[in-house]
Short mmCIF file of C-alpha atoms and ligand atoms in Angstrom, two decimals:
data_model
loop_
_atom_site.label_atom_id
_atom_site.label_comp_id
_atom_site.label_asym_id
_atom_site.label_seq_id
_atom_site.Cartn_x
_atom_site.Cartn_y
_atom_site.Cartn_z
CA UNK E 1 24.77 -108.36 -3.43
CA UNK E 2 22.84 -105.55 -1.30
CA UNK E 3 24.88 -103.34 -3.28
CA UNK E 4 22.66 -104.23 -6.71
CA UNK E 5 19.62 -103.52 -5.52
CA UNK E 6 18.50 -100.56 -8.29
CA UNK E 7 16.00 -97.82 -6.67
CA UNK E 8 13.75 -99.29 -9.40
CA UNK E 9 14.09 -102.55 -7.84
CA UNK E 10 13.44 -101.06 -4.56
CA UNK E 11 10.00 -99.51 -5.75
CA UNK E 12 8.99 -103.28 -7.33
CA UNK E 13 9.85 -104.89 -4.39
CA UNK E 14 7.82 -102.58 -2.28
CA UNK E 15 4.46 -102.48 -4.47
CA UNK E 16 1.18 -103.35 -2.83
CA UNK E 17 -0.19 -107.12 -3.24
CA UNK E 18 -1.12 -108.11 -6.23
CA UNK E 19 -5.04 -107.66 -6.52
CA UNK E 20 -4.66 -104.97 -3.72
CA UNK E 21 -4.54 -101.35 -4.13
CA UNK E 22 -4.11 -98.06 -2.72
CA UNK E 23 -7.28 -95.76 -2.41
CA UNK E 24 -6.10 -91.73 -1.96
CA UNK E 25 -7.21 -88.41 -3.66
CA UNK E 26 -10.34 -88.51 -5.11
CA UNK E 27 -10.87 -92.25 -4.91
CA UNK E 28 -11.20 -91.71 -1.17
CA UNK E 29 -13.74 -88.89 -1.41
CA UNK E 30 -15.84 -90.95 -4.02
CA UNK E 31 -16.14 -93.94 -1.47
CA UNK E 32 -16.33 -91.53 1.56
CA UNK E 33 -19.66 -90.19 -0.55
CA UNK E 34 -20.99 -93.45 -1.40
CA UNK E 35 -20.87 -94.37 2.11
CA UNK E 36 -22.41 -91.31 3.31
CA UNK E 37 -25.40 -91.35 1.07
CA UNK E 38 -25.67 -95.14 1.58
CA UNK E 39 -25.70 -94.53 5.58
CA UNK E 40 -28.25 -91.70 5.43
CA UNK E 41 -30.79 -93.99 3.39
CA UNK E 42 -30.19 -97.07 5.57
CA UNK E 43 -30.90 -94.93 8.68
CA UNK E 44 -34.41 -93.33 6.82
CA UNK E 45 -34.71 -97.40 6.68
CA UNK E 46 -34.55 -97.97 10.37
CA UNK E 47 -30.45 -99.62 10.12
CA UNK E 48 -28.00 -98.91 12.67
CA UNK E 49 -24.32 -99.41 12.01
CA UNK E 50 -22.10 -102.38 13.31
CA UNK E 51 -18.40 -102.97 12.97
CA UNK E 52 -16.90 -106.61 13.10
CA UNK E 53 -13.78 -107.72 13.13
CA UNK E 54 -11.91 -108.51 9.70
CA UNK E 55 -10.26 -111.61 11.19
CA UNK E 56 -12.95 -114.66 12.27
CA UNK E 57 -12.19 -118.54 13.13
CA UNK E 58 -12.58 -120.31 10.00
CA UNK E 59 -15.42 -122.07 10.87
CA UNK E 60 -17.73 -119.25 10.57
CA UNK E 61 -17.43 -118.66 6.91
CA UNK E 62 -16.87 -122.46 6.10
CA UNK E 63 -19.58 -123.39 7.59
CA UNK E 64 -22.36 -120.56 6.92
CA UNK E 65 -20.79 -120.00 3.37
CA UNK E 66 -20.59 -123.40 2.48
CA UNK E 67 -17.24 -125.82 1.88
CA UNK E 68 -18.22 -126.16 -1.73
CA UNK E 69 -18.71 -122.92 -2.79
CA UNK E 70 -15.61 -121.21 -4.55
CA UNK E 71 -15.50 -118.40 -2.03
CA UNK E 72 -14.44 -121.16 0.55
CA UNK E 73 -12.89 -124.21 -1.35
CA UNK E 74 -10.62 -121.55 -3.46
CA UNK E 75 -10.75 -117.58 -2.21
CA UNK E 76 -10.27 -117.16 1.33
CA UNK E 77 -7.30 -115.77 3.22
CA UNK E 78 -7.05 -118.74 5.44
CA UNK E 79 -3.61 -118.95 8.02
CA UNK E 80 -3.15 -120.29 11.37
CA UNK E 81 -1.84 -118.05 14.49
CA UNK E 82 0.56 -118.29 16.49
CA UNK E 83 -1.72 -119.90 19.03
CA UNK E 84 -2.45 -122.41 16.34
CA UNK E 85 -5.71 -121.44 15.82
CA UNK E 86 -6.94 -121.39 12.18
CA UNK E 87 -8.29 -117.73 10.87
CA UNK E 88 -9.68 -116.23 8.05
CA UNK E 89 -9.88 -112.77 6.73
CA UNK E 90 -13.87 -112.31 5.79
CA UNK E 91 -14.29 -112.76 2.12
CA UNK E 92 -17.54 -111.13 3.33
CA UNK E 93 -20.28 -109.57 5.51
CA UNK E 94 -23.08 -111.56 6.00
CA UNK E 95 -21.66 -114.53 7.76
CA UNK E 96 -19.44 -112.01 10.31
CA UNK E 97 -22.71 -109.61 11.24
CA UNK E 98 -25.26 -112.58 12.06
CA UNK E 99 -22.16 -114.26 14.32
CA UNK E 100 -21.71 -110.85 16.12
CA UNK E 101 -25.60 -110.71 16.06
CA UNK E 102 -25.77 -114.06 18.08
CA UNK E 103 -22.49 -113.69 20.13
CA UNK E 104 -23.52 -109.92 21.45
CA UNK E 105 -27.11 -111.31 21.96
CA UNK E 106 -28.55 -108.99 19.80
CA UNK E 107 -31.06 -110.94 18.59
CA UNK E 108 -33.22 -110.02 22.24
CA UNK E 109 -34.64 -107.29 20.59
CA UNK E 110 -35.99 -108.51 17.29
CA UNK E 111 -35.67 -107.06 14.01
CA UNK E 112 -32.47 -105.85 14.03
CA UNK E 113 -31.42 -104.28 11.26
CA UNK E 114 -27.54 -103.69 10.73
CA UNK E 115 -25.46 -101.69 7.89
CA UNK E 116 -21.91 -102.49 7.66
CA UNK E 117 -19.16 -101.21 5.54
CA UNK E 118 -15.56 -102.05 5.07
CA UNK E 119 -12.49 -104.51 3.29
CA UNK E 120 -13.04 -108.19 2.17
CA UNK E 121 -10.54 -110.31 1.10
CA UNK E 122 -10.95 -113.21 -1.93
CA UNK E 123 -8.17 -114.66 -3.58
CA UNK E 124 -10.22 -114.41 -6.93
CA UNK E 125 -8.20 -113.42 -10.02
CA UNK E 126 -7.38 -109.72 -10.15
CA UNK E 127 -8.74 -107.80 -13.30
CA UNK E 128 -10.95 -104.68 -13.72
CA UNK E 129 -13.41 -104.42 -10.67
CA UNK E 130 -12.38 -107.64 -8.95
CA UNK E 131 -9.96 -107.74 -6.57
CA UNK E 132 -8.05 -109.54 -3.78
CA UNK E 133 -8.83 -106.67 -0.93
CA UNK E 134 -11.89 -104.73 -2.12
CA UNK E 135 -15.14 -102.99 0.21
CA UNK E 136 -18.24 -104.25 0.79
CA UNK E 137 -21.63 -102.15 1.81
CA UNK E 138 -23.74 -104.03 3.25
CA UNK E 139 -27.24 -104.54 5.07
CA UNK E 140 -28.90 -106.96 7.14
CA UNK E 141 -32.62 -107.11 8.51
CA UNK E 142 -32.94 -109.89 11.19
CA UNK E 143 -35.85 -111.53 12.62
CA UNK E 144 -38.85 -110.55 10.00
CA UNK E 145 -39.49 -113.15 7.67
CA UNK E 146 -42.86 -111.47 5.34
CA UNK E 147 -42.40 -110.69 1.91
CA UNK E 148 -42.71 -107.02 2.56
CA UNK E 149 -39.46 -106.62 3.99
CA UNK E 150 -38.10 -108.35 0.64
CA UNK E 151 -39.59 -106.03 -1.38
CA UNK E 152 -38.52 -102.94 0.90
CA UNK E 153 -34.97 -104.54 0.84
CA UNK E 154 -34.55 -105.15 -2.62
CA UNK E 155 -35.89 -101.27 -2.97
CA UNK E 156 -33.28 -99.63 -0.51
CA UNK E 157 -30.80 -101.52 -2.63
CA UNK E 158 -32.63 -99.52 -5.96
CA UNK E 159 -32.52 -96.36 -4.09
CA UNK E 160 -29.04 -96.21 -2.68
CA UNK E 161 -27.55 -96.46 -6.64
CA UNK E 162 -30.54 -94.03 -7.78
CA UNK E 163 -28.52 -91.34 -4.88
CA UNK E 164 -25.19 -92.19 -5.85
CA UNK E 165 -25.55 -91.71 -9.54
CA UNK E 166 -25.62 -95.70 -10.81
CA UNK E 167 -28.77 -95.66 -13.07
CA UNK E 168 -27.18 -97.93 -15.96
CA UNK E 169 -28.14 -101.35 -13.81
CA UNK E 170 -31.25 -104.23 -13.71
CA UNK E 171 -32.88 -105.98 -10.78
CA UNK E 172 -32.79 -110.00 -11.46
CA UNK E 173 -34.49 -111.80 -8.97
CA UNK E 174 -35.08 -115.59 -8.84
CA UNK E 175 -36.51 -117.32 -5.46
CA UNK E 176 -34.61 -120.51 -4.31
CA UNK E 177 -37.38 -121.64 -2.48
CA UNK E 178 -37.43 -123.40 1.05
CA UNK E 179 -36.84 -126.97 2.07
CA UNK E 180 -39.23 -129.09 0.35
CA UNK E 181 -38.54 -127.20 -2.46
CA UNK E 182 -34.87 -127.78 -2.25
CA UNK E 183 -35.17 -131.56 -1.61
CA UNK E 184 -37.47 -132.06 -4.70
CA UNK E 185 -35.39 -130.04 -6.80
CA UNK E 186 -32.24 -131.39 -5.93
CA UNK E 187 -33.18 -135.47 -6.92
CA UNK E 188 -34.41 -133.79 -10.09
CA UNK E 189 -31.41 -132.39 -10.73
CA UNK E 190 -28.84 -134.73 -9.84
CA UNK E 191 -30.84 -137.41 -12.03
CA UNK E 192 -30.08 -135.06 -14.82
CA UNK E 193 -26.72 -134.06 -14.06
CA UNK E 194 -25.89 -137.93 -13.26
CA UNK E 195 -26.65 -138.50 -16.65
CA UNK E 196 -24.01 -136.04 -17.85
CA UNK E 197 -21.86 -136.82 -15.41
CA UNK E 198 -18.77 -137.97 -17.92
CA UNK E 199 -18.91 -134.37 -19.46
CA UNK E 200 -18.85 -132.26 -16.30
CA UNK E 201 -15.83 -131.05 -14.89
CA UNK E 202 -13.60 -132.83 -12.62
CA UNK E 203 -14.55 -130.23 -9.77
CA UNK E 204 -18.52 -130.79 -10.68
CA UNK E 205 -18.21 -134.21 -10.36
CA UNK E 206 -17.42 -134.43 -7.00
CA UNK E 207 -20.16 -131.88 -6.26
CA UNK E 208 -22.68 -134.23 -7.80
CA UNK E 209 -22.40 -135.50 -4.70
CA UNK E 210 -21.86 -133.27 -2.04
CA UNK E 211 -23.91 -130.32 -3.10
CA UNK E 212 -25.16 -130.51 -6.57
CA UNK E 213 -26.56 -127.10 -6.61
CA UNK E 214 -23.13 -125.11 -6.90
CA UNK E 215 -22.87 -126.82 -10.53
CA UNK E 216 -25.29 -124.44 -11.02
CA UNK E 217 -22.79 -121.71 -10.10
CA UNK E 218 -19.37 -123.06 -11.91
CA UNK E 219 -17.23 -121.12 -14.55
CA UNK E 220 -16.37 -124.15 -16.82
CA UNK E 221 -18.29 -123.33 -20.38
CA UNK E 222 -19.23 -127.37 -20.60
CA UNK E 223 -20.84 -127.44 -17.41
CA UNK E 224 -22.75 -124.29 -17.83
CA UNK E 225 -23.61 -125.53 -21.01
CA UNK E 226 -24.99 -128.74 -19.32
CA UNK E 227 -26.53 -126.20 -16.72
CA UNK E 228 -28.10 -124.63 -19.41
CA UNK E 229 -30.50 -127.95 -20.20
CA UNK E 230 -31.23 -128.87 -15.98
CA UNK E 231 -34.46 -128.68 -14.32
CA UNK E 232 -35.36 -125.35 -12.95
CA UNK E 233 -35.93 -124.63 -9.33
CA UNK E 234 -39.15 -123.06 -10.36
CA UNK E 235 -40.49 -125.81 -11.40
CA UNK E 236 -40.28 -127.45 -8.07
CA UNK E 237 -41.45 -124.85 -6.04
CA UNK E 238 -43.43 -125.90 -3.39
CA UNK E 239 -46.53 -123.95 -2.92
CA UNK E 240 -45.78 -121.85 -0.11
CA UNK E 241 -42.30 -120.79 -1.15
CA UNK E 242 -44.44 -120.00 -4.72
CA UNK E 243 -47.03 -117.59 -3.07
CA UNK E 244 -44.19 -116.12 -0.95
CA UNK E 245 -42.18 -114.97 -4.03
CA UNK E 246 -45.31 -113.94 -6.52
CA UNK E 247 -46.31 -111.62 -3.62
CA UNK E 248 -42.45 -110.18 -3.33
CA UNK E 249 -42.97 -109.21 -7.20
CA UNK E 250 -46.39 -108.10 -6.75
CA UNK E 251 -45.16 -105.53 -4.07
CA UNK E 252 -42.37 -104.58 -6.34
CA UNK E 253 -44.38 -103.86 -8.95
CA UNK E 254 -46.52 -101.93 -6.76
CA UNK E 255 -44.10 -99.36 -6.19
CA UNK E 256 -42.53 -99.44 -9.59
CA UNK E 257 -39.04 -101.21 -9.19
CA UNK E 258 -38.41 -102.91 -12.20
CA UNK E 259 -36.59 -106.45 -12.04
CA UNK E 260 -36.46 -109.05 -14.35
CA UNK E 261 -37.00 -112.81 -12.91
CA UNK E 262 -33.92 -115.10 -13.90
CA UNK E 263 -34.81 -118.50 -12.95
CA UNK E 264 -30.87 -119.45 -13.66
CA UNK E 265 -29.85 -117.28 -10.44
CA UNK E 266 -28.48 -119.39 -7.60
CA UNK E 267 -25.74 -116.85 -6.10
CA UNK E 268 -22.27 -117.89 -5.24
CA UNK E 269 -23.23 -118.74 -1.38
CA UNK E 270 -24.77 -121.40 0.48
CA UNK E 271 -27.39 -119.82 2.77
CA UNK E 272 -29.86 -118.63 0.76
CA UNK E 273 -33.61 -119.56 0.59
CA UNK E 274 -36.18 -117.86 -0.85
CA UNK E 275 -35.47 -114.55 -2.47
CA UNK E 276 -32.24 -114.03 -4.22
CA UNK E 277 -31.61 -110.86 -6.20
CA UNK E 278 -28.45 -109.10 -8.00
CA UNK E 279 -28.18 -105.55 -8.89
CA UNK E 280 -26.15 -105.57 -12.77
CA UNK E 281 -24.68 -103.38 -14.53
CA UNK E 282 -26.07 -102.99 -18.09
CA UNK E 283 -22.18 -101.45 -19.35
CA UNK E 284 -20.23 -103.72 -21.57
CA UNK E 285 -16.78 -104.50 -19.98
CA UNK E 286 -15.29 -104.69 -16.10
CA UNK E 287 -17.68 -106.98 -13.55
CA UNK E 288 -21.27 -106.42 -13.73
CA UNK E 289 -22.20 -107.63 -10.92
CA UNK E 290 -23.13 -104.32 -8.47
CA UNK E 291 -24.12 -106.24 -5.64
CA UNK E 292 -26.35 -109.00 -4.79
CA UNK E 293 -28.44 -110.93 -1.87
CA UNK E 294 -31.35 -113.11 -0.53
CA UNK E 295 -33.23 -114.21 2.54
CA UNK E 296 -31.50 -116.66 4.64
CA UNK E 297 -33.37 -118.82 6.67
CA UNK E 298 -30.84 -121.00 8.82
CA UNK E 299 -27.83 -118.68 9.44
CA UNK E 300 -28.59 -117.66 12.62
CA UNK E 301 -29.29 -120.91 14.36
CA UNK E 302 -26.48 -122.35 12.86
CA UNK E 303 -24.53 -119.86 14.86
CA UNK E 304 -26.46 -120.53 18.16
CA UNK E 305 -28.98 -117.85 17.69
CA UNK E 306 -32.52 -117.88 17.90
CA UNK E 307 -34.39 -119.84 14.94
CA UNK E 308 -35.25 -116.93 12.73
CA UNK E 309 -34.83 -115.25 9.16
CA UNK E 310 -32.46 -112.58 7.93
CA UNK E 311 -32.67 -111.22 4.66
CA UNK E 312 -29.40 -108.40 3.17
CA UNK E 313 -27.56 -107.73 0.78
CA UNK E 314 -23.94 -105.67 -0.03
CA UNK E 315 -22.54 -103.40 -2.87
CA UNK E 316 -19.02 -103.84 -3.86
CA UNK E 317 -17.90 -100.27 -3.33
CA UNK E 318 -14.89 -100.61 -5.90
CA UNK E 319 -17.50 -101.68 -8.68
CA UNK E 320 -20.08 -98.87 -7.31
CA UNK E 321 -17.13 -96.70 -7.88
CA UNK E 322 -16.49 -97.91 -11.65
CA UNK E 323 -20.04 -97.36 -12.53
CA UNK E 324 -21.52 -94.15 -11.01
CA UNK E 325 -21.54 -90.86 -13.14
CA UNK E 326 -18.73 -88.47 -12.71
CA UNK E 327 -21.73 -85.33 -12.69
CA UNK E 328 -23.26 -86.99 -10.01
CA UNK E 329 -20.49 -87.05 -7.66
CA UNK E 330 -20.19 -83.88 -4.76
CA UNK E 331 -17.14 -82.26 -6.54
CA UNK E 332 -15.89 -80.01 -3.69
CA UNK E 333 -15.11 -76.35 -5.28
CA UNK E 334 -11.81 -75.54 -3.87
CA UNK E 335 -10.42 -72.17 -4.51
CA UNK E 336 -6.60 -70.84 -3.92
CA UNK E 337 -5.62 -67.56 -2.61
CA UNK E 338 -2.67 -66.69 -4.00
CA UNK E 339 -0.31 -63.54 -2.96
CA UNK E 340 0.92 -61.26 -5.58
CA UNK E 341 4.50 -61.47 -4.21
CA UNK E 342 5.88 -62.12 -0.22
CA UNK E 343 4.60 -58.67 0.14
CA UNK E 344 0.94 -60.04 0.57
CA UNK E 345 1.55 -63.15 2.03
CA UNK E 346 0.21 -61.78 5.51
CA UNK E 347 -3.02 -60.52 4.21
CA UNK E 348 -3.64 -64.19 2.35
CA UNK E 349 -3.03 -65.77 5.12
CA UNK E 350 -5.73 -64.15 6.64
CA UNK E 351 -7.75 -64.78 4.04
CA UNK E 352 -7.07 -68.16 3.93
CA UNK E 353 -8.08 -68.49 7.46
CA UNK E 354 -10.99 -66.13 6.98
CA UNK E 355 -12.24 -68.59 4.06
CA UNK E 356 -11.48 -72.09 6.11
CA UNK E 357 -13.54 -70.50 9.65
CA UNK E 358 -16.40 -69.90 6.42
CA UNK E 359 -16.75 -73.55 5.71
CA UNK E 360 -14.69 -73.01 2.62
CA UNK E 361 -12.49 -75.61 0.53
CA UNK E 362 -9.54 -73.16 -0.06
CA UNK E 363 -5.67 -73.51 0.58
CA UNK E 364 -2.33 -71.04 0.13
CA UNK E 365 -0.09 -70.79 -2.45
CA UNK E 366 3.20 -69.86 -1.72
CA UNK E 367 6.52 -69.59 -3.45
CA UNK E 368 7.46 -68.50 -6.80
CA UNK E 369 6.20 -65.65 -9.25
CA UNK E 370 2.72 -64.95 -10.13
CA UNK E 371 2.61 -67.52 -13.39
CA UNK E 372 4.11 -69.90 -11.45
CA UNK E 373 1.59 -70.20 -8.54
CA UNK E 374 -1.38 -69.59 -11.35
CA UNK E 375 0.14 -72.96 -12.80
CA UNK E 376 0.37 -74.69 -8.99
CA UNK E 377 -4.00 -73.68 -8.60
CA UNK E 378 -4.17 -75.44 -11.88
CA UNK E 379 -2.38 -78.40 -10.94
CA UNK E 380 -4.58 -78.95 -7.77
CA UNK E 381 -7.56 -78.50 -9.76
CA UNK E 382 -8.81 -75.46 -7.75
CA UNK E 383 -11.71 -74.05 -9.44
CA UNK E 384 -11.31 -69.70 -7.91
CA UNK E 385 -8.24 -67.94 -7.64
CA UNK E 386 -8.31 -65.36 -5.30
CA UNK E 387 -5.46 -62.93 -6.10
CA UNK E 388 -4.23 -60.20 -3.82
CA UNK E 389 -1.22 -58.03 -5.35
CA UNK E 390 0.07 -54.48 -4.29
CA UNK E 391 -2.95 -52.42 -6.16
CA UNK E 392 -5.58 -54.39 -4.42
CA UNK E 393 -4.40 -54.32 -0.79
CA UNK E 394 -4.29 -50.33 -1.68
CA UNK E 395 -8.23 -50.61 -2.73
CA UNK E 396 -8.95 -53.00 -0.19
CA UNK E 397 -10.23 -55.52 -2.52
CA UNK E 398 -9.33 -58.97 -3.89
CA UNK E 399 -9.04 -60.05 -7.69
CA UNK E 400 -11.11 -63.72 -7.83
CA UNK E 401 -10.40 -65.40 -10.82
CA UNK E 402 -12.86 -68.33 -12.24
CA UNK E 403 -10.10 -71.06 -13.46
CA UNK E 404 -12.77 -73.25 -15.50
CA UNK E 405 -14.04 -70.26 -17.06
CA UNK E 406 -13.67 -69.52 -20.46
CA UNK E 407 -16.05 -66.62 -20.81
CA UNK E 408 -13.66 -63.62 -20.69
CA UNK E 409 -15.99 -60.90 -18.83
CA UNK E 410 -16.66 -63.11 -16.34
CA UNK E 411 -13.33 -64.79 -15.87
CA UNK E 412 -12.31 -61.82 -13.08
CA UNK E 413 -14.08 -60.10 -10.73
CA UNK E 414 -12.64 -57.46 -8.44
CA UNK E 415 -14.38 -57.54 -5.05
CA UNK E 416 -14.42 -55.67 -1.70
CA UNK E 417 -12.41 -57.53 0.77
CA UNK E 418 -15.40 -57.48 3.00
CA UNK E 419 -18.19 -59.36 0.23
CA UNK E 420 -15.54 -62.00 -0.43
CA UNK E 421 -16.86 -64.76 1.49
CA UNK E 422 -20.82 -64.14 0.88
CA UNK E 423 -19.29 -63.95 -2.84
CA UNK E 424 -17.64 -67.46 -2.68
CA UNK E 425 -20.77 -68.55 -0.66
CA UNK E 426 -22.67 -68.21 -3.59
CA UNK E 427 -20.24 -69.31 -6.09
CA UNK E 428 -19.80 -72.49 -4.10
CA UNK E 429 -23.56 -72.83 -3.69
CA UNK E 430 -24.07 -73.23 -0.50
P1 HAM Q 501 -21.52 -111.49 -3.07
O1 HAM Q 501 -22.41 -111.52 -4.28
O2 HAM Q 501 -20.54 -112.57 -2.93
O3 HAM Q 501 -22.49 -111.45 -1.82
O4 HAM Q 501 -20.75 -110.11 -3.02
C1 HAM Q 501 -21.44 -108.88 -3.07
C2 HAM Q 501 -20.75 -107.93 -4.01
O5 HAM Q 501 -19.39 -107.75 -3.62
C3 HAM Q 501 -20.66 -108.40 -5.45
O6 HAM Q 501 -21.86 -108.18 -6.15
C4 HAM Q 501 -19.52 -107.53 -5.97
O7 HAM Q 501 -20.01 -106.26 -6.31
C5 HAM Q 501 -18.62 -107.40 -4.77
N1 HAM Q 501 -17.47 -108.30 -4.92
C6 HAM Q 501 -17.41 -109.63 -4.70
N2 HAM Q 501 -16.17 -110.11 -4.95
C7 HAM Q 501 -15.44 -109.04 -5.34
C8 HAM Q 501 -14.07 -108.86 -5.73
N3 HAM Q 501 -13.21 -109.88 -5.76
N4 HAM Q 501 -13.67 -107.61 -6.07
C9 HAM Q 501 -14.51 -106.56 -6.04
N5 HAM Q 501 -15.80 -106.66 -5.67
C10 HAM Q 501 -16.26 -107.88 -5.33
C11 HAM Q 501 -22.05 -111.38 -0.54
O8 HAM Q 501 -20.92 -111.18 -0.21
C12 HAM Q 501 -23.16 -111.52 0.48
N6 HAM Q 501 -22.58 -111.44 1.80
C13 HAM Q 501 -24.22 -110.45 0.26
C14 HAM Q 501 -25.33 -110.58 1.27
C15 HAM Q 501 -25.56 -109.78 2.33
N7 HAM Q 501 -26.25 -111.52 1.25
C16 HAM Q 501 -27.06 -111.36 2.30
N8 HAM Q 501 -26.64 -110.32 2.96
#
């Protein structure tokens, strides 16, 4: 039976998980840059980086998340050890962070501000930008509940995808008020959902009762269209929670963030109060939805913490990927030195080394005739030949060769062995 196992069998057999993919090449340098910009801003921002664990006890995301949210009832990676103990891999940030904030005792010295970046895991249906294993950047800012830090938040968020080259996107921002808001809100709309009760899904139903706010939040086109018709939580917003979010716009309008208010956003998660905000893409197609967040007032006492206010948000680095502009990204300029024939090889590899102890992207191509090595640089997208033959060892100089360009007098330039690197320097820009 072994025996019929094809090599192409072989390769489907061994194929990553579906909804699960391998990052390399260029992929790798586009998230390493997103990350880098992303931790430079947080830091002008005050946030120091923390690293938790991808595997937590259940508990932590059922209960901060919420057991009727879809992330929880439907996406995560749940399995029990071999100690018995039940574990999930973090469909997410927030919950993981505030649980390391409480079990480190971090929260002594409040605000604490923490950027985070790595894998979740939801068992969501793969397409386009959604995925089973994808990355998360996130941020959260502990202990300083004032509608300042919303604004400031919710502006980081603006300028990280302004430096990364993501300019096609809109704020929305909708406030889900605080308690007495939520109580009033919620009678009103399970009166009017209890009405429609027949029509809703079979999953809605049963949230009618336990928590009739993640209706709000379901994919079935009947309830949303139900949705569509319910009470709005800005109409029960209770006076304080109402001043708290009219000054959050205020400030953003003070320094020229534009947003647009969508009363319909509730956010996928359980812990949020006051300010919730998503960061869309405006491009037709894969998943919109950049990134999103809100103030959370309970989290941390739920975990044992002190009883204090967080407010974050994180980026979905795959998506961030999908939508920022090629032009924008750091393209390293790589250039090849490439020998003539064996002859040379010595003298390029000197060069070679020469170029790498300049800071230089550059790398040796050996093997084969002249065309053939020309093709190789091509292949590996290397942007300056430099070619050393017989004739220019003699003159003690190099040949460089431009590879993208098409301008013929200023495709090749012979230089002195000696200006080659302050040459490069300059072609490289740096
Ligand atoms: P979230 O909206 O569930 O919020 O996820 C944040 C972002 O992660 C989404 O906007 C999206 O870009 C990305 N994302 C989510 N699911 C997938 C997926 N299956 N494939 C690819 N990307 C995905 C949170 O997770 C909160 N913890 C954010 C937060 C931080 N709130 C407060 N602090």
């Amino acid at each position: 039976m072994l025996l019929c196992i094809t090599k192409r069998n072989m390769i489907d057999m061994f194929r990553p998980v579906r909804g699960m993919k391998d990052l390399f090449g260029s992929d790798i340098d586009r998230y390493q840059f997103i990350i880098n910009k992303a931790i430079d801003i947080g830091k002008k921002y005050g946030f120091l980086h923390i690293s938790t664990p991808i595997l937590e006890h259940t508990d932590v995301f059922k209960r901060s998340i919420g057991d009727e949210t879809d992330v929880v009832s439907k996406e995560m990676y749940t399995f029990e050890d071999r100690g018995g103990e039940s574990l999930t891999l973090r469909p997410e940030g927030t919950a993981g962070v505030v649980r390391a904030i409480v079990s480190e005792s971090l929260y002594q010295n409040l605000p604490v501000k923490l950027m985070y970046h790595g894998e979740m895991f939801r068992y969501d249906r793969p397409q386009k930008g959604r995925y089973r294993q994808f990355r998360q950047l996130g941020f959260e800012h502990i202990g300083e509940k004032n509608p300042y830090i919303d604004a400031l938040t919710i502006a980081m968020g603006n300028e990280i995808l302004h430096a990364i080259g993501v300019f096609d996107f809109r704020i929305f921002i909708n406030t889900l008020g605080d308690d007495e808001t939520r109580t009033n809100y919620t009678k009103a709309l399970v009166k009017y959902l209890s009405r429609h009760k027949d029509s809703l899904s079979k999953e809605s139903q049963i949230r009618l009762d336990k928590n009739p706010m993640r209706i709000l939040d379901s994919k079935d086109k009947m309830d949303n269209e139900i949705c569509s018709m319910a009470p709005l939580i800005v109409d029960y917003i209770s006076k304080e929670a109402g001043n708290y979010f009219e000054k959050v716009c205020m400030l953003l309008d003070k320094i020229d963030i534009n947003y647009d208010v969508d009363n319909f956003l509730v956010r996928g998660l359980d812990y949020y109060s006051h300010t919730a905000f998503e960061f869309k893409s405006i491009k037709e197609g894969s998943q919109n939805a950049l990134g999103g967040g809100g103030r959370y007032d309970k989290l941390l006492k739920m975990f044992g913490g002190p009883d204090v206010s967080g407010i974050g948000f994180a980026f979905g680095v795959e998506r961030l990927m999908l939508h920022m502009q090629k032009e924008h990204f750091d393209k390293r300029i790589k250039t090849a030195v490439i020998p003539v024939s064996d002859n040379e090889n010595d003298i390029a590899f000197e060069t070679l080394i020469s170029l790498h102890n300049a800071g230089l992207n550059a790398e040796i191509i050996l093997g084969g005739n002249i065309s053939k090595k020309m093709k190789h640089a091509h292949r590996q997208n290397c942007d300056i030949a430099v070619i050393i033959g017989e004739d220019e060892i003699a003159d003690n100089k190099v040949t460089v060769k431009f590879m993208q360009q098409n301008d013929i007098d200023n495709k090749m330039k012979s230089i002195h062995r000696g200006v080659l690197i302050p040459f490069l320097k300059d072609a490289y820009n740096i």
